[in-house]
PDB file of C-alpha atoms in Angstrom:
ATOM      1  CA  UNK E  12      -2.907  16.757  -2.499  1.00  0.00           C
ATOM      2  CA  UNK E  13      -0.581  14.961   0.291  1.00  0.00           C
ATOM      3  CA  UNK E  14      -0.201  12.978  -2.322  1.00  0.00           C
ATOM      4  CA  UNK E  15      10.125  -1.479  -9.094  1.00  0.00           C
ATOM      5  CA  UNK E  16      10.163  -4.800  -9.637  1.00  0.00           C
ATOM      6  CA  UNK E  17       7.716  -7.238  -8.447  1.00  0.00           C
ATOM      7  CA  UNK E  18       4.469  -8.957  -8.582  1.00  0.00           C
ATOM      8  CA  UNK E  19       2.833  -6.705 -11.271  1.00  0.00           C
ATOM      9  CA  UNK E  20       4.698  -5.561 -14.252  1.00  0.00           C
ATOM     10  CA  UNK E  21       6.103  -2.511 -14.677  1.00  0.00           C
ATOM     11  CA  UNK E  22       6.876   0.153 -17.685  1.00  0.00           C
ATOM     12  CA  UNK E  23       9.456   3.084 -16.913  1.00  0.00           C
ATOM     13  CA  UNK E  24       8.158   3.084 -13.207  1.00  0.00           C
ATOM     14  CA  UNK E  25       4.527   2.919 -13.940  1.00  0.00           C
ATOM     15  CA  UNK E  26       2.018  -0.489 -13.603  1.00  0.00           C
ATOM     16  CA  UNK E  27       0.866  -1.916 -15.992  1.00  0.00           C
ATOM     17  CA  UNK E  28      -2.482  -4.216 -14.709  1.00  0.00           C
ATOM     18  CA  UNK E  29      -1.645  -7.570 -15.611  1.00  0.00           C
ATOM     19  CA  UNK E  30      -4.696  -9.290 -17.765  1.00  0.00           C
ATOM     20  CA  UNK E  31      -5.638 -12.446 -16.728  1.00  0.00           C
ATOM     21  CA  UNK E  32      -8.147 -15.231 -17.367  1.00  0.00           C
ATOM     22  CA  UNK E  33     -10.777 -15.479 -15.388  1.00  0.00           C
ATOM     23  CA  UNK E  34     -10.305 -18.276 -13.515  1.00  0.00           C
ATOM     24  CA  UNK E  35      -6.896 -16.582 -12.012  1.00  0.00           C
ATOM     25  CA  UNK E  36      -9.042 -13.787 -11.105  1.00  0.00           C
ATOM     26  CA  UNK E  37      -9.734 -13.947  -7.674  1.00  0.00           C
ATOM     27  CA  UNK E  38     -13.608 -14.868  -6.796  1.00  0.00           C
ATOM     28  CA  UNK E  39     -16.373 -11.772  -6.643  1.00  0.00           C
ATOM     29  CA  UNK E  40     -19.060 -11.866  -4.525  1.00  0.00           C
ATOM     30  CA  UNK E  41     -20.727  -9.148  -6.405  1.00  0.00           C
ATOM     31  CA  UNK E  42     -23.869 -10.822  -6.365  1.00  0.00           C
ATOM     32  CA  UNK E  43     -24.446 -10.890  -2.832  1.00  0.00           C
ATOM     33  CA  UNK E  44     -26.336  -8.779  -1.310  1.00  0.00           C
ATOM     34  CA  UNK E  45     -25.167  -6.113   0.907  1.00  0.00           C
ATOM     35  CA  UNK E  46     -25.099  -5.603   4.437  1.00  0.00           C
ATOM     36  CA  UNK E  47     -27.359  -2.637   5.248  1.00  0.00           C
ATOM     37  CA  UNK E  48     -23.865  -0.893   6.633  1.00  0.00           C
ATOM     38  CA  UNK E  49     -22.545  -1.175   4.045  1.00  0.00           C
ATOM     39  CA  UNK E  50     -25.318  -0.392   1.546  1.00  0.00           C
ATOM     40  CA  UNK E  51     -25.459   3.025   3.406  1.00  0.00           C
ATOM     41  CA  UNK E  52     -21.877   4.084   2.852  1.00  0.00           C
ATOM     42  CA  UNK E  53     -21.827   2.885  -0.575  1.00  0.00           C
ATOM     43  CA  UNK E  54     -24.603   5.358  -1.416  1.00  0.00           C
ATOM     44  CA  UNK E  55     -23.614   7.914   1.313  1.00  0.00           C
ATOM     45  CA  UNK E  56     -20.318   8.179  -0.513  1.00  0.00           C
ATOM     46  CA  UNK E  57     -21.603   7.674  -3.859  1.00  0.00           C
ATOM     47  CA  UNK E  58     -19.175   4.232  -4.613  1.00  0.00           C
ATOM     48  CA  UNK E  59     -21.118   3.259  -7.762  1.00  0.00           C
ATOM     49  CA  UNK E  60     -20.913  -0.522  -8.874  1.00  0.00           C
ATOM     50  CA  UNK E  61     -19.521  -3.081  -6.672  1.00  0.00           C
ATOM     51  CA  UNK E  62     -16.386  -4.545  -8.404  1.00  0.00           C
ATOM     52  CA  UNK E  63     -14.734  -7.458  -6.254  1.00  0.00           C
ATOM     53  CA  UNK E  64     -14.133  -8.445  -2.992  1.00  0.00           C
ATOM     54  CA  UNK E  65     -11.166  -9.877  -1.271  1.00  0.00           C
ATOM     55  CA  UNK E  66     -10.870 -11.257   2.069  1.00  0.00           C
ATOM     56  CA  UNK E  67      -7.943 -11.463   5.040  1.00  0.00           C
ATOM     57  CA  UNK E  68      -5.407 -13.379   4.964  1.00  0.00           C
ATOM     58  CA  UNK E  69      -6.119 -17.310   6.078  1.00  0.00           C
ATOM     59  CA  UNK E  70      -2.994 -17.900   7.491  1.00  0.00           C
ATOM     60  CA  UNK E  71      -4.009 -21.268   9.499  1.00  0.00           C
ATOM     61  CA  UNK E  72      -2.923 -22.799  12.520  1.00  0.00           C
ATOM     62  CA  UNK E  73       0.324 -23.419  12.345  1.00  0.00           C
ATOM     63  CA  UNK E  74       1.542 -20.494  14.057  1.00  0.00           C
ATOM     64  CA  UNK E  75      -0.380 -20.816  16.559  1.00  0.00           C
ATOM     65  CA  UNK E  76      -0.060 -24.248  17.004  1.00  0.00           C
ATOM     66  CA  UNK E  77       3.839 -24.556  17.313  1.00  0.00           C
ATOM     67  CA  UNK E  78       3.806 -21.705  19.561  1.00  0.00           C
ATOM     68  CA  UNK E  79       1.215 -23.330  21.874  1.00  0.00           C
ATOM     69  CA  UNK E  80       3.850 -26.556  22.059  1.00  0.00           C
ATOM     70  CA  UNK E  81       6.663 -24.284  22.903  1.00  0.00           C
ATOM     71  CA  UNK E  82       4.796 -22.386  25.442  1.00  0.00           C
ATOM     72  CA  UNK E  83       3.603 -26.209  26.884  1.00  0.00           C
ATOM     73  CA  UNK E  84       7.006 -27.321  26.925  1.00  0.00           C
ATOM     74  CA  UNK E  85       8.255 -24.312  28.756  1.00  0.00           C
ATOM     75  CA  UNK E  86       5.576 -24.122  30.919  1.00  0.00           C
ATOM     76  CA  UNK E  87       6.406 -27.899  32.077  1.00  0.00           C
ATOM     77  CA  UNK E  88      10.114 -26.845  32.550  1.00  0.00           C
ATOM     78  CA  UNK E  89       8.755 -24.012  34.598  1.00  0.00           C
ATOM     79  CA  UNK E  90       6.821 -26.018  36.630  1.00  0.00           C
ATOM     80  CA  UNK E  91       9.518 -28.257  37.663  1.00  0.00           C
ATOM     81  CA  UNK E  92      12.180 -25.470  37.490  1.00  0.00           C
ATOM     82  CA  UNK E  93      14.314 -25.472  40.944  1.00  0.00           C
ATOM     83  CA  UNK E  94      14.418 -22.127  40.899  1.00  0.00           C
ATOM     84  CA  UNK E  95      12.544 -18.296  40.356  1.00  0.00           C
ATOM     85  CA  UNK E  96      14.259 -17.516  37.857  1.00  0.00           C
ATOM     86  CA  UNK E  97      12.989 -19.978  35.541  1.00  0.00           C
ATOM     87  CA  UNK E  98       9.720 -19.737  37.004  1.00  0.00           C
ATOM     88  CA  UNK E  99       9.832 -16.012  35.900  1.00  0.00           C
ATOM     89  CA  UNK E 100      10.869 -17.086  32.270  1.00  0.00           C
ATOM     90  CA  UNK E 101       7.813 -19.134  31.999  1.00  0.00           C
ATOM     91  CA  UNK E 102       5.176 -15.964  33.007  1.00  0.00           C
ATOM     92  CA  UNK E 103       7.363 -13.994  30.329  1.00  0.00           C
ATOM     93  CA  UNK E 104       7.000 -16.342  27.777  1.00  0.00           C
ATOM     94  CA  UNK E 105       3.265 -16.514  28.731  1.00  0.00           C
ATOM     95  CA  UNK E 106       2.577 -12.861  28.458  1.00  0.00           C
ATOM     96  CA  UNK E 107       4.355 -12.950  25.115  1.00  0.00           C
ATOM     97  CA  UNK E 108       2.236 -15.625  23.818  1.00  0.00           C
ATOM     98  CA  UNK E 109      -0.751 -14.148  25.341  1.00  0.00           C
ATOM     99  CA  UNK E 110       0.140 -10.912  23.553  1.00  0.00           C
ATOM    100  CA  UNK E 111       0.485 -13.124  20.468  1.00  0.00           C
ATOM    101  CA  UNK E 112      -3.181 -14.373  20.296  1.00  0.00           C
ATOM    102  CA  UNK E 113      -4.584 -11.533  21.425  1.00  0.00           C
ATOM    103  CA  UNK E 114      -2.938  -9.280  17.868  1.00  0.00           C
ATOM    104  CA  UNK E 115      -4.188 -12.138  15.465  1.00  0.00           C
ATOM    105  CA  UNK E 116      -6.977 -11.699  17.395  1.00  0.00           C
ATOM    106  CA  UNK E 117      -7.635  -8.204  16.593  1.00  0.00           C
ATOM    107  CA  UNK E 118      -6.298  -7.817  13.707  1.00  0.00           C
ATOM    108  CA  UNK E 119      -8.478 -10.676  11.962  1.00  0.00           C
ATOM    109  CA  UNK E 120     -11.596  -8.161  13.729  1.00  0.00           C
ATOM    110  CA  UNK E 121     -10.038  -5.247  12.215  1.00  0.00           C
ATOM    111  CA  UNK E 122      -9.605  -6.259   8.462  1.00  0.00           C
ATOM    112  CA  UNK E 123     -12.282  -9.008   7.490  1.00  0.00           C
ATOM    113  CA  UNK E 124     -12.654  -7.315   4.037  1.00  0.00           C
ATOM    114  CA  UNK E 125     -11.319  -5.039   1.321  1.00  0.00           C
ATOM    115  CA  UNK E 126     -14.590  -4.326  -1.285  1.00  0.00           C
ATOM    116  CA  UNK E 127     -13.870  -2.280  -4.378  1.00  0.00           C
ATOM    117  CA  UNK E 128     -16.194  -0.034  -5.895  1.00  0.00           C
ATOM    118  CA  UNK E 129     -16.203   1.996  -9.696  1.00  0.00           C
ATOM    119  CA  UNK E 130     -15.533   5.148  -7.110  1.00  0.00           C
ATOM    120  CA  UNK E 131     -13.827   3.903  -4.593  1.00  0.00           C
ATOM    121  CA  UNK E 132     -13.513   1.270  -1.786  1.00  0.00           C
ATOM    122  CA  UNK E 133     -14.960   0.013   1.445  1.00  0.00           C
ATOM    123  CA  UNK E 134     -12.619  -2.072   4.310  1.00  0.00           C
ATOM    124  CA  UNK E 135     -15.092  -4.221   6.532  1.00  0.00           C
ATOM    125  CA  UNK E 136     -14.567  -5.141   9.962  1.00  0.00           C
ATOM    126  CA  UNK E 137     -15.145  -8.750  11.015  1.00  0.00           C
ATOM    127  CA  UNK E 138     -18.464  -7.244  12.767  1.00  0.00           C
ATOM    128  CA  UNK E 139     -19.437  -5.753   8.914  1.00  0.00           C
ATOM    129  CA  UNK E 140     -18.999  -2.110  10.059  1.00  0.00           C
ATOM    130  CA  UNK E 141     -17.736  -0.239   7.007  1.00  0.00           C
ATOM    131  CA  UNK E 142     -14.924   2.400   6.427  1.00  0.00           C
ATOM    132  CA  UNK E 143     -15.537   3.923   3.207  1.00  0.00           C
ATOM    133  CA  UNK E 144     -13.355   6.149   0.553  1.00  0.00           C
ATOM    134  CA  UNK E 145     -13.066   7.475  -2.842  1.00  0.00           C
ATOM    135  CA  UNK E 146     -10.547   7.310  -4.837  1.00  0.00           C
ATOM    136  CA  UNK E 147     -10.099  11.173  -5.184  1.00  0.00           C
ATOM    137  CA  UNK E 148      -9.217  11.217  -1.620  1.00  0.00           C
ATOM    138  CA  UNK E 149      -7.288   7.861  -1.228  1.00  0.00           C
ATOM    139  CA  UNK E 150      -3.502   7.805  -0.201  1.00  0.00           C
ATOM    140  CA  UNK E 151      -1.722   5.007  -1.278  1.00  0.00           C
ATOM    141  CA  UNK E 152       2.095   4.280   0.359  1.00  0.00           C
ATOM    142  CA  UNK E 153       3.469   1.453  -1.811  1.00  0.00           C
ATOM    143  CA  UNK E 154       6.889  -0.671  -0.746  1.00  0.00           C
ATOM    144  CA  UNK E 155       8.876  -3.113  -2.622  1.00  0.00           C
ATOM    145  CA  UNK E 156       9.391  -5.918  -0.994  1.00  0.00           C
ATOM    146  CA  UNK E 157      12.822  -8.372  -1.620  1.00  0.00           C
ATOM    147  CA  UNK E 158      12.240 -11.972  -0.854  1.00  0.00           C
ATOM    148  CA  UNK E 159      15.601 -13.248  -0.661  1.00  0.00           C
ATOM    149  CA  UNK E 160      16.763 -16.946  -0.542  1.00  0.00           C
ATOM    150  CA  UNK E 161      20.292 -18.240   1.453  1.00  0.00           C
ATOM    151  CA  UNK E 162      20.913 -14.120   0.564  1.00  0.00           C
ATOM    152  CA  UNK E 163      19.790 -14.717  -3.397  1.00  0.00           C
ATOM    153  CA  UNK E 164      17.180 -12.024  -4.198  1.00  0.00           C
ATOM    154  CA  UNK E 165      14.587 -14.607  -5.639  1.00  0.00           C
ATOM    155  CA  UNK E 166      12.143 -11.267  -6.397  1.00  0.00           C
ATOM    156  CA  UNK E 167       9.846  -8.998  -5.387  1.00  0.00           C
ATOM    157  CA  UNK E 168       6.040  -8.014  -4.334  1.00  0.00           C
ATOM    158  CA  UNK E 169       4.583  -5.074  -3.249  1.00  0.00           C
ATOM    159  CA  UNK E 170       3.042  -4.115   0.426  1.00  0.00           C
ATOM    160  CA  UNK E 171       0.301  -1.347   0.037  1.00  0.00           C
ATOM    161  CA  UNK E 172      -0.835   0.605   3.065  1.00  0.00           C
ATOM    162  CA  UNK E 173      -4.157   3.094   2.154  1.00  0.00           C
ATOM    163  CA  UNK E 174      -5.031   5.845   4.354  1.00  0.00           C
ATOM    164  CA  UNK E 175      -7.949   8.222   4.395  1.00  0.00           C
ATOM    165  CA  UNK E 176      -8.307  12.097   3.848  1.00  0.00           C
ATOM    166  CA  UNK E 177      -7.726  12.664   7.746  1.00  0.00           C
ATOM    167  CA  UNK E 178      -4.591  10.535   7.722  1.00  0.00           C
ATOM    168  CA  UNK E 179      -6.167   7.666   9.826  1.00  0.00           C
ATOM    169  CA  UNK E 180      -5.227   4.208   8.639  1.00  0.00           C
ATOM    170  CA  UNK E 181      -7.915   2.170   6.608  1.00  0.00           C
ATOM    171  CA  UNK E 182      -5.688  -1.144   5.740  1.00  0.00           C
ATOM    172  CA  UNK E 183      -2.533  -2.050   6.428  1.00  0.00           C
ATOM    173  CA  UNK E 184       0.264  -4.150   4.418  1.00  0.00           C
ATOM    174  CA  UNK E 185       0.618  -8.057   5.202  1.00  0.00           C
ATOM    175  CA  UNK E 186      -3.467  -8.733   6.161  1.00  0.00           C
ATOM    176  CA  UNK E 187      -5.982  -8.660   3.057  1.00  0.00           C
ATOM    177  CA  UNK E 188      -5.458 -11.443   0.436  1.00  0.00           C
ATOM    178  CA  UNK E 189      -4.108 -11.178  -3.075  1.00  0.00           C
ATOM    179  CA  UNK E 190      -2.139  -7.874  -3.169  1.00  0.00           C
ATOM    180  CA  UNK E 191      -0.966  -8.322  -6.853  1.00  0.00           C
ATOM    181  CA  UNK E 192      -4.281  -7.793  -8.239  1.00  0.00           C
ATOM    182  CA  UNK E 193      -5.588  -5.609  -5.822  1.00  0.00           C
ATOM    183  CA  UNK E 194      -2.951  -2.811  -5.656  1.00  0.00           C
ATOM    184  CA  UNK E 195      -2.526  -2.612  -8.790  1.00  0.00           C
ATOM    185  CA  UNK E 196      -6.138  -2.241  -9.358  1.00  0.00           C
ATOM    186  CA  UNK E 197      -6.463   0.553  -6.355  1.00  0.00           C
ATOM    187  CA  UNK E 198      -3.140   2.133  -7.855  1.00  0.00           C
ATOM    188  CA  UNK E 199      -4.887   2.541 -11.394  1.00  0.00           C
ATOM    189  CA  UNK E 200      -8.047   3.766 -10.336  1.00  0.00           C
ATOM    190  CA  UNK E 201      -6.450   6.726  -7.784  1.00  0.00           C
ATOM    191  CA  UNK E 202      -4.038   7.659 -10.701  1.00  0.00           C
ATOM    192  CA  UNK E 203      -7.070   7.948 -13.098  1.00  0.00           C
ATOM    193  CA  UNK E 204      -9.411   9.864 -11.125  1.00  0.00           C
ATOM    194  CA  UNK E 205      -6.346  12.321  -9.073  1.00  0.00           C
ATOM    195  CA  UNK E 206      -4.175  12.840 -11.967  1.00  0.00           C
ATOM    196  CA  UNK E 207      -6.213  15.302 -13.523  1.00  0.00           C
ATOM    197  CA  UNK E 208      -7.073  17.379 -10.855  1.00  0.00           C
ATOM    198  CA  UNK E 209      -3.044  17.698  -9.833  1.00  0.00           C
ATOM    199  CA  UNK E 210      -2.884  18.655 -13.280  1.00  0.00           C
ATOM    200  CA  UNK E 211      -5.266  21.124 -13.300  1.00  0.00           C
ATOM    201  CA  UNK E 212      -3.891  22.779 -10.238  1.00  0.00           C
ATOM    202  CA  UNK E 213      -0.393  22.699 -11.376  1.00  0.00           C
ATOM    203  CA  UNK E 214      -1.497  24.873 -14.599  1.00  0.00           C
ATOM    204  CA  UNK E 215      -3.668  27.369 -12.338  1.00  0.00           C
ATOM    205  CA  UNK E 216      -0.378  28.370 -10.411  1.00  0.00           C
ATOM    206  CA  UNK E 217      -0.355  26.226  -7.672  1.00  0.00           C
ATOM    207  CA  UNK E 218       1.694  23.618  -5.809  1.00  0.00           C
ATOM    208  CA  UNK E 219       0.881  20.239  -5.017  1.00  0.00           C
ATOM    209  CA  UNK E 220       3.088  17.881  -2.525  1.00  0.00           C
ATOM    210  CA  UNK E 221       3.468  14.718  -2.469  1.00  0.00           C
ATOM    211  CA  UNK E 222       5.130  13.604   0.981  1.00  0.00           C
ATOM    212  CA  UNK E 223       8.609  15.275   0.652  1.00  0.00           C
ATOM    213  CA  UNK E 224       8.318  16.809  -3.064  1.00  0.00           C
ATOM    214  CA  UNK E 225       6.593  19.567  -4.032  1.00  0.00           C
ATOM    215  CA  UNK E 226       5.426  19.717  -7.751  1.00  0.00           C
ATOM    216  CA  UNK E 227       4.589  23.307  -9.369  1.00  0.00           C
ATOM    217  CA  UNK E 228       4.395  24.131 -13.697  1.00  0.00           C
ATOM    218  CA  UNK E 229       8.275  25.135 -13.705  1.00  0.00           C
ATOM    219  CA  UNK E 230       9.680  23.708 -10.960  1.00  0.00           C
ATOM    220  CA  UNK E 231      10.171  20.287  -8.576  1.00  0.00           C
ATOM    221  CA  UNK E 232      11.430  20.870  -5.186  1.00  0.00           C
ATOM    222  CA  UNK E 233      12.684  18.182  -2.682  1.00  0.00           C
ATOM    223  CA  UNK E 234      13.955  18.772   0.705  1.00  0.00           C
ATOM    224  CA  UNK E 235      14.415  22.605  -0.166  1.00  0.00           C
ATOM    225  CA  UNK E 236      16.354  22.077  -3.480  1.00  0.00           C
ATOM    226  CA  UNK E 237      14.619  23.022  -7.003  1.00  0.00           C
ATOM    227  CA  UNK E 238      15.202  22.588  -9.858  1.00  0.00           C
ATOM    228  CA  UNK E 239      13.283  23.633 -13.362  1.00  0.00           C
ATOM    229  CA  UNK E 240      11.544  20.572 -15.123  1.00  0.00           C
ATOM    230  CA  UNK E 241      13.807  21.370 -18.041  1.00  0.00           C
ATOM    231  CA  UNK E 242      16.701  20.396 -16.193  1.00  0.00           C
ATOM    232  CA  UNK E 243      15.207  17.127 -15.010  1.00  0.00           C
ATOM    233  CA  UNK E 244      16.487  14.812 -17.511  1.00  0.00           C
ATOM    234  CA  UNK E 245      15.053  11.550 -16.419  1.00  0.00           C
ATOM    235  CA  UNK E 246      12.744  10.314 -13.922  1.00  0.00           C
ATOM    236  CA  UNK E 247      14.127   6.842 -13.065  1.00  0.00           C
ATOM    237  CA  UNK E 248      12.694   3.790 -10.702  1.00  0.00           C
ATOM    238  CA  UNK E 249      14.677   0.846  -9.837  1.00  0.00           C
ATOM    239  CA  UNK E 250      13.924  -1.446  -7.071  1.00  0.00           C
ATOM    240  CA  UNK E 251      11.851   0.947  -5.564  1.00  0.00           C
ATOM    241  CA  UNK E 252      14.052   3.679  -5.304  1.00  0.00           C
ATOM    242  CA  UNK E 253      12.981   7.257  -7.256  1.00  0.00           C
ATOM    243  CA  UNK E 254      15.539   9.241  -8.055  1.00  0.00           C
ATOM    244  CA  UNK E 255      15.360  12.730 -10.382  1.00  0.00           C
ATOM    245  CA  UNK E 256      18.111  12.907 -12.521  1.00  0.00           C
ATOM    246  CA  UNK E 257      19.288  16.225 -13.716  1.00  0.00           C
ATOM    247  CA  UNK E 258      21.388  17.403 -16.450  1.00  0.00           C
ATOM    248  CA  UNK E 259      24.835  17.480 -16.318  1.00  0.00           C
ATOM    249  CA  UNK E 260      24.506  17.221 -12.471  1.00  0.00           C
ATOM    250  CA  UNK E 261      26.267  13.690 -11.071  1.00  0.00           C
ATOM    251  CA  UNK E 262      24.123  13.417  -8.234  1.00  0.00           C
ATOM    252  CA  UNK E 263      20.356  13.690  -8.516  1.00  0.00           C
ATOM    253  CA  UNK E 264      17.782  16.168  -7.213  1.00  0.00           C
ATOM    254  CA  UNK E 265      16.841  13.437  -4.860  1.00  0.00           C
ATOM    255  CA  UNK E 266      16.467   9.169  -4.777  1.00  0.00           C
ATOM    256  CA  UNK E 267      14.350   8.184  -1.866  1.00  0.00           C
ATOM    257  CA  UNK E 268      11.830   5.162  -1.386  1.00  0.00           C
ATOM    258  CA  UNK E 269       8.735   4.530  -3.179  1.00  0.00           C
ATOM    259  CA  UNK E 270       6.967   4.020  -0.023  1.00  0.00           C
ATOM    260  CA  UNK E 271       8.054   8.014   0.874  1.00  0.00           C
ATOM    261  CA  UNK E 272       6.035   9.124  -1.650  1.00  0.00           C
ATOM    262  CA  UNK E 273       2.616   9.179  -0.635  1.00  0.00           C
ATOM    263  CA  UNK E 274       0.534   8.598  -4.080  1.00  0.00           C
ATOM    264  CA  UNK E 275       3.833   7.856  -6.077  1.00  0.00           C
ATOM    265  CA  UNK E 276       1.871   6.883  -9.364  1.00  0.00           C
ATOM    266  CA  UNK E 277      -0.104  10.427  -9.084  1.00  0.00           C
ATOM    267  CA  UNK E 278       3.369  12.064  -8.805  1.00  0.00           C
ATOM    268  CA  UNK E 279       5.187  10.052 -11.564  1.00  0.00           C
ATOM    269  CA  UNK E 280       2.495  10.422 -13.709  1.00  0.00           C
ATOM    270  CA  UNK E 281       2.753  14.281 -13.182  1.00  0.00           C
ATOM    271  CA  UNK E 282       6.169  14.503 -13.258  1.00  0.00           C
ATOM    272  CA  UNK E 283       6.770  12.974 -16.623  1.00  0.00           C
ATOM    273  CA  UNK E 284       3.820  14.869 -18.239  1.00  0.00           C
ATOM    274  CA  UNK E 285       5.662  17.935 -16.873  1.00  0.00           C
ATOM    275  CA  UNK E 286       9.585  17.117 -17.786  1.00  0.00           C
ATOM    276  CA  UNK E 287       8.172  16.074 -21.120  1.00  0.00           C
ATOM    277  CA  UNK E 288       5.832  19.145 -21.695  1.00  0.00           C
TER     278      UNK E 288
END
């Protein structure tokens, strides 16, 4: 199984889903009725019950609009320009802002959707073409984000990219709406249903990676070092850095990036059952 600060709350590395009142909650469309695309992947993967829906990112036309000024005002100094060379500044600052338009473009097609399910999820394309996935074959890459103010950290949020089975990209960070309650949500429901079959496999004998680690029943290994779980004295996360800690050993067995670890609640989960055990 290729298997923190911020926006949700955290306890010794691991969310906690925040509980909110209703009204926070953001709106379900649960009782619409589905698309018959996306009726057919919900039963061809066997999703269960819709949950929620969230939708892209609205981000306006701000953007847009003060580039279209600048690119106006150039265009005029172009115009007039007594030369080629500024003439040839202008058609580079028009490709740019064609490229521009042309990326919001797509990616508002891409990512129109996110729909959760009881067994998974479905990301739906501005045309309402589906991509489907269960949670038991979800990857989740999760990165802590600093926000920082004149160079004061004012906090931090979280960025979640999920991928399917065959590695391909379903959603990326930055586009769907309300992260904080989504991820958190997603992160839950892959640790609940993958958890137990790492588990399993761990006490049958075998090995199960996660990105750069490798978890077995006696032993953690990380860019070819191992160590037993009895020597792993703490499993620490702080802003979004990992690091195994082990016994009488100054440096660590490794500290790398949350957003390394593919599945990172799966394998922190694991891992402390493991040390513990």
């Amino acid at each position: 199984m290729a298997a923190a600060d911020g926006a949700a709350p955290y306890r010794e590395g691991i969310a906690v889903a925040r509980v909110e009142s209703e009204a926070e909650q953001p709106v379900s469309v649960s009782g619409e009725p589905p698309s018959g695309p996306i009726s057919a992947a919900v039963e061809r993967e066997r999703l269960g019950r819709h949950q929620t829906t969230y939708h892209a990112e609205n981000r306006g036309l701000v953007v847009p609009g003060v580039l279209a000024a600048a690119f106006m005002v150039l265009t005029g100094i172009g115009i007039t320009a007594p030369n080629m060379y500024q003439v040839a500044v202008c058609g580079l600052l028009t490709a740019v802002f064609a490229g521009l338009l042309l990326g919001a473009r797509y990616a508002n097609r891409r990512y129109a959707q996110l729909q959760l399910f009881d067994q998974g999820l479905i990301v739906v394309d501005s045309d309402g073409q589906p991509t489907a996935c269960r949670w038991d074959a979800l990857l989740v890459r999760q990165k802590v984000v600093d926000h920082y103010h004149y160079s004061v950290l004012q906090g931090r949020s979280h960025a979640y990219t999920l991928k399917g089975p065959d590695g391909e990209t379903l959603l990326h960070p930055g586009v769907i709406a309300h992260p904080e309650h989504w991820g958190p949500a997603i992160q839950d429901a892959v640790t609940e249903t993958q958890l137990p079959v790492a588990l399993a496999a761990v006490r049958r004998g075998e090995t199960v990676s996660f990105g750069d680690i490798s978890v077995s029943r006696d032993t953690v290994t990380a860019y070819g070092r191992s160590v037993t779980w009895e020597q792993i004295q703490q499993v620490t996360v702080e802003a979004g850095i990992l690091s195994l800690n082990v016994a009488e050993k100054r440096r660590p067995l490794t500290s790398m990036k949350v957003s390394q670890i593919p599945n990172f609640f799966v394998f922190h989960a694991l891992a402390e059952h493991l040390r513990t055990s």
